[in-house]
mmCIF file of N, CA and C in Angstrom:
data_model
loop_
_atom_site.group_PDB
_atom_site.id
_atom_site.type_symbol
_atom_site.label_atom_id
_atom_site.label_comp_id
_atom_site.label_asym_id
_atom_site.label_seq_id
_atom_site.Cartn_x
_atom_site.Cartn_y
_atom_site.Cartn_z
ATOM 1 N N MET A 21 -2.445 -7.287 -7.410
ATOM 2 C CA MET A 21 -2.053 -8.511 -6.519
ATOM 3 C C MET A 21 -0.662 -7.603 -6.378
ATOM 4 N N TRP A 22 -0.146 -7.134 -4.761
ATOM 5 C CA TRP A 22 1.177 -7.117 -4.632
ATOM 6 C C TRP A 22 1.917 -7.802 -5.036
ATOM 7 N N GLN A 23 3.110 -7.445 -5.409
ATOM 8 C CA GLN A 23 4.594 -8.535 -5.664
ATOM 9 C C GLN A 23 5.894 -7.848 -5.274
ATOM 10 N N GLU A 24 6.258 -8.522 -4.475
ATOM 11 C CA GLU A 24 7.434 -8.318 -3.501
ATOM 12 C C GLU A 24 8.903 -8.818 -4.492
ATOM 13 N N GLU A 25 9.190 -7.357 -4.908
ATOM 14 C CA GLU A 25 10.634 -7.570 -5.705
ATOM 15 C C GLU A 25 11.506 -6.450 -5.445
ATOM 16 N N ASN A 26 12.698 -6.693 -5.625
ATOM 17 C CA ASN A 26 13.682 -5.564 -5.375
ATOM 18 C C ASN A 26 13.567 -5.074 -4.138
ATOM 19 N N ASN A 27 13.706 -5.599 -2.959
ATOM 20 C CA ASN A 27 13.413 -4.947 -1.633
ATOM 21 C C ASN A 27 11.995 -3.987 -1.201
ATOM 22 N N SER A 28 11.035 -4.343 -2.366
ATOM 23 C CA SER A 28 9.769 -3.458 -2.042
ATOM 24 C C SER A 28 8.555 -3.853 -2.675
ATOM 25 N N LEU A 29 7.761 -3.815 -1.876
ATOM 26 C CA LEU A 29 6.146 -4.397 -2.434
ATOM 27 C C LEU A 29 5.404 -3.258 -3.554
ATOM 28 N N TYR A 30 5.561 -3.836 -4.735
ATOM 29 C CA TYR A 30 4.973 -3.279 -5.551
ATOM 30 C C TYR A 30 3.676 -3.569 -5.899
ATOM 31 N N ARG A 31 2.863 -2.588 -6.694
ATOM 32 C CA ARG A 31 1.182 -2.709 -7.614
ATOM 33 C C ARG A 31 1.331 -2.058 -8.697
ATOM 34 N N LYS A 32 0.599 -2.241 -9.699
ATOM 35 C CA LYS A 32 0.208 -1.051 -10.479
ATOM 36 C C LYS A 32 -1.240 -1.398 -9.872
ATOM 37 N N PHE A 33 -2.157 0.221 -10.544
ATOM 38 C CA PHE A 33 -3.015 0.415 -10.397
ATOM 39 C C PHE A 33 -3.632 0.985 -11.872
ATOM 40 N N GLU A 34 -4.771 0.589 -12.342
ATOM 41 C CA GLU A 34 -5.216 1.390 -13.777
ATOM 42 C C GLU A 34 -6.590 1.926 -13.375
ATOM 43 N N PHE A 35 -7.005 3.149 -13.963
ATOM 44 C CA PHE A 35 -8.490 3.340 -13.886
ATOM 45 C C PHE A 35 -8.998 3.864 -15.047
ATOM 46 N N ARG A 36 -9.846 4.537 -14.740
ATOM 47 C CA ARG A 36 -10.686 4.829 -16.075
ATOM 48 C C ARG A 36 -10.252 5.915 -16.804
ATOM 49 N N ASN A 37 -9.893 7.074 -15.632
ATOM 50 C CA ASN A 37 -9.324 8.220 -16.380
ATOM 51 C C ASN A 37 -8.269 8.834 -15.239
ATOM 52 N N PHE A 38 -7.759 10.034 -15.794
ATOM 53 C CA PHE A 38 -7.164 10.407 -15.027
ATOM 54 C C PHE A 38 -7.584 11.126 -13.747
ATOM 55 N N SER A 39 -8.740 11.751 -13.522
ATOM 56 C CA SER A 39 -9.474 11.805 -12.296
ATOM 57 C C SER A 39 -9.365 11.286 -11.141
ATOM 58 N N GLU A 40 -9.917 9.616 -11.750
ATOM 59 C CA GLU A 40 -9.961 8.220 -10.809
ATOM 60 C C GLU A 40 -8.512 8.320 -10.181
ATOM 61 N N ALA A 41 -7.888 8.411 -11.098
ATOM 62 C CA ALA A 41 -5.842 8.156 -10.909
ATOM 63 C C ALA A 41 -5.576 8.982 -9.874
ATOM 64 N N PHE A 42 -5.848 10.452 -9.798
ATOM 65 C CA PHE A 42 -5.512 11.309 -9.210
ATOM 66 C C PHE A 42 -6.683 10.809 -7.614
ATOM 67 N N ALA A 43 -7.832 10.931 -7.586
ATOM 68 C CA ALA A 43 -8.689 10.820 -6.514
ATOM 69 C C ALA A 43 -7.938 9.895 -5.587
ATOM 70 N N PHE A 44 -7.603 8.389 -6.354
ATOM 71 C CA PHE A 44 -7.143 7.462 -5.493
ATOM 72 C C PHE A 44 -5.668 7.863 -4.862
ATOM 73 N N MET A 45 -4.738 8.517 -5.692
ATOM 74 C CA MET A 45 -3.878 9.202 -5.135
ATOM 75 C C MET A 45 -4.138 10.067 -3.464
ATOM 76 N N THR A 46 -4.723 10.736 -3.697
ATOM 77 C CA THR A 46 -5.129 11.791 -2.667
ATOM 78 C C THR A 46 -5.538 10.668 -1.515
ATOM 79 N N ARG A 47 -6.523 9.262 -1.978
ATOM 80 C CA ARG A 47 -7.183 9.196 -0.878
ATOM 81 C C ARG A 47 -5.674 8.344 0.013
ATOM 82 N N VAL A 48 -4.873 7.710 -0.817
ATOM 83 C CA VAL A 48 -3.361 7.039 -0.179
ATOM 84 C C VAL A 48 -3.025 7.770 0.241
ATOM 85 N N ALA A 49 -2.569 9.281 0.120
ATOM 86 C CA ALA A 49 -2.187 10.337 0.515
ATOM 87 C C ALA A 49 -2.666 10.896 2.015
ATOM 88 N N ILE A 50 -3.792 10.444 1.902
ATOM 89 C CA ILE A 50 -3.997 10.548 3.683
ATOM 90 C C ILE A 50 -3.774 9.617 4.621
ATOM 91 N N GLU A 51 -4.024 8.168 4.162
ATOM 92 C CA GLU A 51 -3.609 7.082 5.024
ATOM 93 C C GLU A 51 -2.072 7.230 4.974
ATOM 94 N N ALA A 52 -1.170 7.535 4.226
ATOM 95 C CA ALA A 52 0.166 7.706 4.294
ATOM 96 C C ALA A 52 0.571 8.262 5.421
ATOM 97 N N GLU A 53 0.064 9.459 5.188
ATOM 98 C CA GLU A 53 0.412 10.433 6.153
ATOM 99 C C GLU A 53 -0.063 10.337 7.855
ATOM 100 N N LYS A 54 -1.202 9.743 7.414
ATOM 101 C CA LYS A 54 -1.622 9.039 9.145
ATOM 102 C C LYS A 54 -0.567 8.420 9.869
ATOM 103 N N MET A 55 0.164 7.548 9.061
ATOM 104 C CA MET A 55 0.963 6.622 9.228
ATOM 105 C C MET A 55 2.178 6.955 9.394
ATOM 106 N N ASN A 56 2.466 8.102 8.959
ATOM 107 C CA ASN A 56 3.669 8.871 8.040
ATOM 108 C C ASN A 56 4.926 7.912 7.867
ATOM 109 N N HIS A 57 4.331 7.037 6.880
ATOM 110 C CA HIS A 57 5.150 5.688 5.657
ATOM 111 C C HIS A 57 4.660 6.710 4.361
ATOM 112 N N HIS A 58 5.376 7.081 3.635
ATOM 113 C CA HIS A 58 5.104 7.575 2.312
ATOM 114 C C HIS A 58 5.493 6.558 1.262
ATOM 115 N N PRO A 59 4.934 6.629 -0.125
ATOM 116 C CA PRO A 59 5.308 5.511 -0.881
ATOM 117 C C PRO A 59 5.868 6.224 -2.025
ATOM 118 N N LEU A 60 6.882 5.831 -2.694
ATOM 119 C CA LEU A 60 7.558 5.523 -3.866
ATOM 120 C C LEU A 60 6.296 5.550 -5.185
ATOM 121 N N TRP A 61 5.883 6.507 -6.075
ATOM 122 C CA TRP A 61 4.969 6.183 -6.806
ATOM 123 C C TRP A 61 5.208 6.873 -8.306
ATOM 124 N N THR A 62 4.498 6.518 -9.217
ATOM 125 C CA THR A 62 4.021 7.333 -10.333
ATOM 126 C C THR A 62 3.018 7.490 -10.999
ATOM 127 N N ASN A 63 2.843 8.590 -11.507
ATOM 128 C CA ASN A 63 1.402 8.719 -12.495
ATOM 129 C C ASN A 63 1.565 8.863 -13.755
ATOM 130 N N VAL A 64 0.834 8.280 -14.578
ATOM 131 C CA VAL A 64 0.648 8.585 -15.767
ATOM 132 C C VAL A 64 -0.577 8.750 -16.425
ATOM 133 N N TYR A 65 -1.292 9.681 -16.878
ATOM 134 C CA TYR A 65 -3.083 9.499 -17.098
ATOM 135 C C TYR A 65 -3.864 8.609 -16.170
ATOM 136 N N ASN A 66 -4.368 7.357 -16.404
ATOM 137 C CA ASN A 66 -4.877 6.374 -15.577
ATOM 138 C C ASN A 66 -4.529 5.674 -14.736
ATOM 139 N N ARG A 67 -2.726 5.609 -14.742
ATOM 140 C CA ARG A 67 -2.253 4.778 -14.298
ATOM 141 C C ARG A 67 -1.367 4.922 -13.235
ATOM 142 N N VAL A 68 -1.310 4.359 -11.855
ATOM 143 C CA VAL A 68 -0.665 4.609 -10.714
ATOM 144 C C VAL A 68 0.320 3.309 -10.425
ATOM 145 N N ASP A 69 1.686 3.603 -10.555
ATOM 146 C CA ASP A 69 2.698 2.561 -9.820
ATOM 147 C C ASP A 69 3.063 2.827 -8.553
ATOM 148 N N ILE A 70 2.902 2.239 -7.677
ATOM 149 C CA ILE A 70 3.606 2.341 -6.214
ATOM 150 C C ILE A 70 4.507 1.238 -5.543
ATOM 151 N N TRP A 71 5.485 1.467 -5.377
ATOM 152 C CA TRP A 71 6.524 0.509 -4.587
ATOM 153 C C TRP A 71 6.576 1.145 -2.827
ATOM 154 N N LEU A 72 6.288 0.458 -2.428
ATOM 155 C CA LEU A 72 6.197 0.390 -0.731
ATOM 156 C C LEU A 72 7.595 -0.291 -0.445
ATOM 157 N N SER A 73 8.558 0.402 0.709
ATOM 158 C CA SER A 73 9.589 -0.147 1.595
ATOM 159 C C SER A 73 9.719 0.931 2.704
ATOM 160 N N THR A 74 10.572 0.459 3.858
ATOM 161 C CA THR A 74 10.736 0.888 4.811
ATOM 162 C C THR A 74 12.056 1.787 4.582
ATOM 163 N N HIS A 75 12.002 2.991 4.705
ATOM 164 C CA HIS A 75 13.460 3.654 4.635
ATOM 165 C C HIS A 75 14.295 3.785 5.878
ATOM 166 N N ASP A 76 13.589 3.735 7.114
ATOM 167 C CA ASP A 76 14.293 3.681 8.434
ATOM 168 C C ASP A 76 15.070 2.215 8.416
ATOM 169 N N ALA A 77 14.227 1.222 7.932
ATOM 170 C CA ALA A 77 14.662 -0.244 7.965
ATOM 171 C C ALA A 77 15.731 -0.522 7.031
ATOM 172 N N GLY A 78 16.631 0.403 6.530
ATOM 173 C CA GLY A 78 17.422 0.111 5.266
ATOM 174 C C GLY A 78 16.865 -0.431 3.825
ATOM 175 N N ASP A 79 15.784 0.477 3.751
ATOM 176 C CA ASP A 79 14.885 0.091 2.792
ATOM 177 C C ASP A 79 14.503 -1.429 1.890
ATOM 178 N N VAL A 80 13.808 -1.912 2.955
ATOM 179 C CA VAL A 80 13.701 -3.585 2.787
ATOM 180 C C VAL A 80 11.850 -3.522 3.169
ATOM 181 N N VAL A 81 11.429 -4.399 2.844
ATOM 182 C CA VAL A 81 10.052 -4.372 3.243
ATOM 183 C C VAL A 81 9.338 -4.976 4.945
ATOM 184 N N THR A 82 9.050 -4.007 5.431
ATOM 185 C CA THR A 82 8.401 -4.401 6.307
ATOM 186 C C THR A 82 6.983 -4.380 6.586
ATOM 187 N N ASP A 83 6.626 -4.879 8.289
ATOM 188 C CA ASP A 83 5.256 -4.778 8.670
ATOM 189 C C ASP A 83 4.528 -3.683 7.897
ATOM 190 N N LYS A 84 5.155 -2.343 8.373
ATOM 191 C CA LYS A 84 4.849 -1.129 7.710
ATOM 192 C C LYS A 84 4.258 -0.999 6.305
ATOM 193 N N ASP A 85 5.127 -1.741 5.912
ATOM 194 C CA ASP A 85 4.624 -1.965 4.332
ATOM 195 C C ASP A 85 3.560 -2.494 3.999
ATOM 196 N N ARG A 86 3.178 -3.543 4.633
ATOM 197 C CA ARG A 86 2.182 -4.634 4.533
ATOM 198 C C ARG A 86 1.155 -4.423 4.953
ATOM 199 N N LYS A 87 1.035 -3.680 6.027
ATOM 200 C CA LYS A 87 0.008 -2.772 6.679
ATOM 201 C C LYS A 87 -0.487 -1.601 5.699
ATOM 202 N N LEU A 88 0.353 -0.541 5.013
ATOM 203 C CA LEU A 88 -0.040 0.333 4.218
ATOM 204 C C LEU A 88 -0.594 -0.440 3.091
ATOM 205 N N SER A 89 -0.113 -1.336 2.387
ATOM 206 C CA SER A 89 -0.556 -1.707 1.257
ATOM 207 C C SER A 89 -2.108 -2.670 1.326
ATOM 208 N N SER A 90 -2.219 -3.035 2.640
ATOM 209 C CA SER A 90 -3.594 -3.688 2.915
ATOM 210 C C SER A 90 -4.804 -2.300 2.862
ATOM 211 N N LYS A 91 -4.023 -1.152 3.237
ATOM 212 C CA LYS A 91 -5.174 0.017 3.427
ATOM 213 C C LYS A 91 -5.396 0.564 2.013
ATOM 214 N N ILE A 92 -3.916 0.451 1.124
ATOM 215 C CA ILE A 92 -4.463 0.735 -0.499
ATOM 216 C C ILE A 92 -5.496 -0.034 -0.728
ATOM 217 N N ASP A 93 -5.328 -1.320 -0.557
ATOM 218 C CA ASP A 93 -6.327 -2.175 -1.276
ATOM 219 C C ASP A 93 -7.622 -2.337 -0.643
ATOM 220 N N ALA A 94 -8.169 -1.708 0.585
ATOM 221 C CA ALA A 94 -9.131 -1.034 1.084
ATOM 222 C C ALA A 94 -9.544 -0.216 0.231
ATOM 223 N N LEU A 95 -8.847 0.787 -0.096
ATOM 224 C CA LEU A 95 -9.263 2.052 -0.755
ATOM 225 C C LEU A 95 -9.692 1.506 -2.352
ATOM 226 N N VAL A 96 -9.053 0.897 -2.569
ATOM 227 C CA VAL A 96 -9.264 0.505 -3.749
ATOM 228 C C VAL A 96 -10.837 -0.061 -4.025
ATOM 229 N N ASP A 97 -11.097 -0.732 -3.208
ATOM 230 C CA ASP A 97 -12.300 -1.909 -2.755
ATOM 231 C C ASP A 97 -13.643 -0.811 -2.651
ATOM 232 N N LYS A 98 -13.338 -0.181 -1.924
ATOM 233 C CA LYS A 98 -14.425 0.833 -1.729
ATOM 234 C C LYS A 98 -14.868 1.843 -2.736
ATOM 235 N N GLY A 99 -13.793 2.029 -3.917
ATOM 236 C CA GLY A 99 -14.007 2.535 -4.894
ATOM 237 C C GLY A 99 -14.047 3.626 -4.727
#
């Protein structure tokens, strides 16, 4: 579940292993590039943390962030 905190949307994702986490990041990267909207994220082994905010709007949450978060959720649902 996405949480809005510190002017960003945040969500933690956990996978079975590094390969699954990295594959997820690759799928997110493709969607983010299509939108020209790139996340701040970290990855350690099977965990991916993502923060979304719109830099052009002053680093606050906008509809662009909500749209990308929905696309990311759909990627997780597809597995």
